Coordinates of C-alpha atoms in Angstrom, one line a residue:
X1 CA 17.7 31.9 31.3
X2 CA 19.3 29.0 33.9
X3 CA 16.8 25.5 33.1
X4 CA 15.7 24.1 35.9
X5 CA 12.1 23.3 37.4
X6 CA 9.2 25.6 39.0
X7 CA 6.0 25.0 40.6
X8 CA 2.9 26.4 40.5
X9 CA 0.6 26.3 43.4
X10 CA -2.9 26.2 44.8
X11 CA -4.8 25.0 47.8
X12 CA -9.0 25.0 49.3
X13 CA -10.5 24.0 52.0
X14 CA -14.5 23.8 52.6
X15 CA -16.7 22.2 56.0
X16 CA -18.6 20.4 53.7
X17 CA -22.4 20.1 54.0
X18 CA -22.9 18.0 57.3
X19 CA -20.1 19.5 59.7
X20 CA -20.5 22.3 62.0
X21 CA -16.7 23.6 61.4
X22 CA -14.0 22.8 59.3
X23 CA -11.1 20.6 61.5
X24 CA -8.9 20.4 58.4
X25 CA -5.9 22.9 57.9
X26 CA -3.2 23.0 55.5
X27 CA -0.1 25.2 54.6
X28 CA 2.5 25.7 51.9
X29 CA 6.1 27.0 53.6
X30 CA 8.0 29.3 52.8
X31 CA 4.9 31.5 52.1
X32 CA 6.8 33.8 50.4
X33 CA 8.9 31.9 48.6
X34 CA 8.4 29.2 45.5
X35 CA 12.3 28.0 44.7
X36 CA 13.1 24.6 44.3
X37 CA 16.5 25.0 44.8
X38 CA 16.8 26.1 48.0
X39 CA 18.6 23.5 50.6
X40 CA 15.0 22.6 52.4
X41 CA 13.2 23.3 49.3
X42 CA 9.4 24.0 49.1
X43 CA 7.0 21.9 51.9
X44 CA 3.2 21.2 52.0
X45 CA 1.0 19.7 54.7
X46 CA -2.4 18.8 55.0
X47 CA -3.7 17.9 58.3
X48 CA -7.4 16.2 59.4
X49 CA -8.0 16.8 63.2
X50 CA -10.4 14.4 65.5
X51 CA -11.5 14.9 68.8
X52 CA -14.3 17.1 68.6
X53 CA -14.9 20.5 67.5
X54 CA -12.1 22.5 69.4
X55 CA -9.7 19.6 69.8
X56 CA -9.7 18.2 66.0
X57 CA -9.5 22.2 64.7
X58 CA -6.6 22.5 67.6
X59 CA -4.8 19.8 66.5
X60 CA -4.6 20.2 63.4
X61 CA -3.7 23.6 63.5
X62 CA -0.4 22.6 65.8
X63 CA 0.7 19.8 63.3
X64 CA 0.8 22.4 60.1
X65 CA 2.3 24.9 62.7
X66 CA 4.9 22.9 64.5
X67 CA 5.8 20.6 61.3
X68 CA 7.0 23.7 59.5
X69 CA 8.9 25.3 62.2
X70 CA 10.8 22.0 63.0
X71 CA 11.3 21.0 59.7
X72 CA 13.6 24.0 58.3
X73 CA 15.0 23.8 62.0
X74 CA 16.0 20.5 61.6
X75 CA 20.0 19.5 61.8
X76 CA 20.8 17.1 59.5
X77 CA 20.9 17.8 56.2
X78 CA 19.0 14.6 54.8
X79 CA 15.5 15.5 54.0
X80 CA 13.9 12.7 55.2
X81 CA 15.4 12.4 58.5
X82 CA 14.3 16.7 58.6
X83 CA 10.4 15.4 58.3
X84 CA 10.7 12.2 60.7
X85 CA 12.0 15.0 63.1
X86 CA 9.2 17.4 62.4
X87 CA 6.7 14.9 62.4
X88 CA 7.8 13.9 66.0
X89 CA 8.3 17.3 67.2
X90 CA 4.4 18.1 66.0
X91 CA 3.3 14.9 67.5
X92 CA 5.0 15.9 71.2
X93 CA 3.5 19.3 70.9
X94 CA -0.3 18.0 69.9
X95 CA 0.3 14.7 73.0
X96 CA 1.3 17.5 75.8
X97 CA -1.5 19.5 74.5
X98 CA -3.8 17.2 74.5
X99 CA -2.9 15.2 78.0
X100 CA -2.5 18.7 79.9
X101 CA -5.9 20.3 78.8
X102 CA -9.4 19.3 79.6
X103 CA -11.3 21.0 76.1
X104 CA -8.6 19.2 74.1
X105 CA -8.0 15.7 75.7
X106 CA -7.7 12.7 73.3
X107 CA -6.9 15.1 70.7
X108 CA -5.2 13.7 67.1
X109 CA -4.5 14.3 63.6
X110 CA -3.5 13.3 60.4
X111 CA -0.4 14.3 58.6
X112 CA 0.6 14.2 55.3
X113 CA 3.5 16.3 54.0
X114 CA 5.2 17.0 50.6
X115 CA 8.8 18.8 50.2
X116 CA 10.1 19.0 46.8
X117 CA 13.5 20.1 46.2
X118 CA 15.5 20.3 43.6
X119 CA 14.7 17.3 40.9
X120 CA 13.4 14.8 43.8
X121 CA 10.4 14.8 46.0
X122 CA 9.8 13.3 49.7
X123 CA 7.0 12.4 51.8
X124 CA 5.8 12.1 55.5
X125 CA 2.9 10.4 56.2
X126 CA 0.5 9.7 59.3
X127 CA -3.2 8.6 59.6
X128 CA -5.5 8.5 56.3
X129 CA -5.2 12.0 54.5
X130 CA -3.6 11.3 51.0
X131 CA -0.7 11.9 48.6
X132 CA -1.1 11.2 45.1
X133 CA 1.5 11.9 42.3
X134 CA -0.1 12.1 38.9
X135 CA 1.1 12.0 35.5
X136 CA -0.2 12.1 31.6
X137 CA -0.5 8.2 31.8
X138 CA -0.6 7.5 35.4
X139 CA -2.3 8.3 39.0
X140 CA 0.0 7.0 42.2
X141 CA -1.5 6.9 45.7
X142 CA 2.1 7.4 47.1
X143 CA 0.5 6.8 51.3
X144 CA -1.3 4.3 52.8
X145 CA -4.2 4.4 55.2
X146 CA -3.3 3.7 58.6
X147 CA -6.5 2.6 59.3
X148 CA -7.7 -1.3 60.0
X149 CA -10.5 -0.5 56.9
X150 CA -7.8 -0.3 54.4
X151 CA -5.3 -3.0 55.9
X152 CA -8.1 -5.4 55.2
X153 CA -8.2 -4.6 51.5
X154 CA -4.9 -4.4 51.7
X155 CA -4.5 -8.5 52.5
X156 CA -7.6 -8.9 50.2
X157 CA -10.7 -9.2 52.9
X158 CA -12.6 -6.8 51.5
X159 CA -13.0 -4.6 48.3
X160 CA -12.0 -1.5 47.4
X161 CA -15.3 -0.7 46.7
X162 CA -16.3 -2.4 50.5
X163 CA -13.6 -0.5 52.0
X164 CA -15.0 2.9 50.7
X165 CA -18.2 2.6 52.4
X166 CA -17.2 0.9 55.4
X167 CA -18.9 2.5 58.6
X168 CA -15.5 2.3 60.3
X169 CA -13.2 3.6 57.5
X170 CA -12.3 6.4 59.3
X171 CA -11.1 4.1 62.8
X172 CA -7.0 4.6 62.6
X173 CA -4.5 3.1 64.6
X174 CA -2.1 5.8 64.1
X175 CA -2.3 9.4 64.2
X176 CA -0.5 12.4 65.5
X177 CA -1.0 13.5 69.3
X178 CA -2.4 10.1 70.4
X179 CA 1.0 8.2 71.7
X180 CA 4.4 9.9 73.0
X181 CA 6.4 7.8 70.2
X182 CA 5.3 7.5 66.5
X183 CA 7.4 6.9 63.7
X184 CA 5.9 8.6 60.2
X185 CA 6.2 6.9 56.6
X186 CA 8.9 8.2 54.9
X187 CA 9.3 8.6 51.2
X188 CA 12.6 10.3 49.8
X189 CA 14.2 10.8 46.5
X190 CA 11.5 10.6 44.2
X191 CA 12.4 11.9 40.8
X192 CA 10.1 15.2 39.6
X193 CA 10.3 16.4 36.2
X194 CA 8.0 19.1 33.9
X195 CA 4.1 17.5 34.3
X196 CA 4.0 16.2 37.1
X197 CA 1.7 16.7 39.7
X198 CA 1.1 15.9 43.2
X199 CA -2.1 16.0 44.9
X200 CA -2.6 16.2 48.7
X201 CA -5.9 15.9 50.5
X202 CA -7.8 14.8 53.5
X203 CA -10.3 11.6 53.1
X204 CA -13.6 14.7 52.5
X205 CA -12.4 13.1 49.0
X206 CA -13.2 9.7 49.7
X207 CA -16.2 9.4 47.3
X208 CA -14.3 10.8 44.2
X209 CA -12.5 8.0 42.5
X210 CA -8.5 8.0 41.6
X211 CA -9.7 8.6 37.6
X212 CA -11.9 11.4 38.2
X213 CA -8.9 12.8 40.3
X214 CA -6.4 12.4 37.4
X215 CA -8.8 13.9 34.8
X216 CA -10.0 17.2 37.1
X217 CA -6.2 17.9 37.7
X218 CA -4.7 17.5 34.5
X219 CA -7.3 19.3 32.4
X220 CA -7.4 22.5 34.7
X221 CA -5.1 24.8 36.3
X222 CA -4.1 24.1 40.4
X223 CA -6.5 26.6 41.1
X224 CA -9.6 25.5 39.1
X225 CA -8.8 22.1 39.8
X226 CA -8.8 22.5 43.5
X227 CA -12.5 24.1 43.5
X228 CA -13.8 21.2 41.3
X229 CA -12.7 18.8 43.5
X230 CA -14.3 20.7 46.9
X231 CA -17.3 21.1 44.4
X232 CA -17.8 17.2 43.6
X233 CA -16.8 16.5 47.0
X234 CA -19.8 18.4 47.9
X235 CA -21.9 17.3 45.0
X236 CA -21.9 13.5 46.6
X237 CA -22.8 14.9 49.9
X238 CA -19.9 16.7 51.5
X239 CA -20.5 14.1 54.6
X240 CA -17.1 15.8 55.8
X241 CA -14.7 18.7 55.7
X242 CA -12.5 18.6 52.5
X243 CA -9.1 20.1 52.2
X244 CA -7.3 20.0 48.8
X245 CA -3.6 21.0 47.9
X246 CA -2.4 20.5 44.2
X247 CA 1.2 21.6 43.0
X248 CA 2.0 21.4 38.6
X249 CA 6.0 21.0 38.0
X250 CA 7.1 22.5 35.3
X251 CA 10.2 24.2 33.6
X252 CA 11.2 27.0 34.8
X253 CA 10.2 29.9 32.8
X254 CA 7.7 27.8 30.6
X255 CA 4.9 29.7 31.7
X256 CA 6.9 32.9 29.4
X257 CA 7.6 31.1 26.8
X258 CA 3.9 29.9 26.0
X259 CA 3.2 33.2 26.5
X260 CA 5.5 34.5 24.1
X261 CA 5.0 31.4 21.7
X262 CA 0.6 32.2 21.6
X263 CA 1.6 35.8 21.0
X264 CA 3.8 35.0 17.7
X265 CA 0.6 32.9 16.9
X266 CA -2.0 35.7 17.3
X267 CA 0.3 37.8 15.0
X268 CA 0.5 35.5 12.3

């Protein structure tokens, strides 16, 4: 069997307890494809939308859509300048939207999007929806709020801790759909190998704590991990919609051979 890497996959999404709808939305494209070795690879976005209850749903709906349909679109066969371009296409689409409709004026979103290809990962980032890559001894935060909250514990004004339950945490200055022109953080050429993982999630995870994230994910499965996460989101008060995305790297074909190696066990 060729070596390479695989990914498994798994995503939720819950309202929470205190909102009326859920304005998060997320996708994992191809859909019916997982190979890592394809020229564009696999992507994953997670998107938070504001602007009311239509408007925020709306938006964030047209950031996952129009993201994925520009990005394996895209020209240029650098991955990073394939997201900058998606990210700009989805921010014209949710702008026109939003300045040409009365239900969805002032309309935005957050973007944060994944591709892994290959042995290397790469990142697109707008507003304050999170990437994390974890690993046996380590959590990253790989994006950083664009909010004014977290650029004041940034230069050291404020705590973490302060930041966190800031009444203006969620205020950002940047954020799909608001401006004509925006310019996404970029990431490229991060090196993957087997154990990694990467987490992606909108800020309904604020209250659980980088640790708690790094011990959920690498003692379950994608799946289970994912509904523990909407579960303690909710258990310290689900004050807003939560979307989670978490992809495991591995080798490819690992998942047989542990099968194969607990059956020999079993027999003995």
């Amino acid at each position: 069997m060729e070596q390479g890497l695989s990914i498994t996959f798994s995503s939720a999404s819950d309202r929470g307890l205190k909102r009326e709808d859920n304005q998060d939305s997320c996708g994992k494209f191809p859909q019916d494809d997982s190979s890592l070795q394809t020229p564009r690879g696999q992507l994953f976005v997670v998107a938070d939308g504001m602007g009311g209850h239509a408007g925020g749903r709306h938006a964030s709906q047209i950031a996952v859509q129009a993201l994925s349909e520009a990005y394996f679109a895209a020209a240029p066969e650098d991955i990073g300048e394939c997201l900058q371009q998606a990210v700009s296409v989805a921010n014209k689409r949710i702008h026109e939207a939003s300045t040409t409709s009365y239900e969805f004026y002032g309309m935005g979103t957050t973007c944060t999007a994944l591709v892994l290809q290959g042995e290397s990962a790469h990142s697109a980032h707008v507003g304050d929806s999170r990437a994390y890559r974890i690993t046996a001894d380590n959590i990253e935060q790989l994006t950083q709020d664009h909010s004014k909250v977290a650029e004041m514990q940034r230069l050291g004004i404020i705590t973490e801790e302060e930041a966190r339950r800031h009444p203006e945490k969620s205020h950002l200055y940047r954020a799909l759909g608001i401006y004509t022109d925006l310019e996404a953080d970029i990431i490229t050429g991060m090196a993957i190998k087997p154990g990694d993982h990467f987490l992606l999630c909108t800020d309904g995870l604020a209250k659980v704590g980088a640790q708690e994230l790094k011990k959920i994910i690498l003692s379950h499965s994608p799946a289970k991990a994912c509904k523990k996460l909407i579960a303690l989101a909710n258990a310290r008060g689900g004050d807003d919609n939560a979307t989670v995305q978490i992809v495991r790297v591995r080798k490819t074909g690992a998942s047989k051979r542990n099968f194969f190696s607990l059956f020999r066990r079993l027999r003995r």
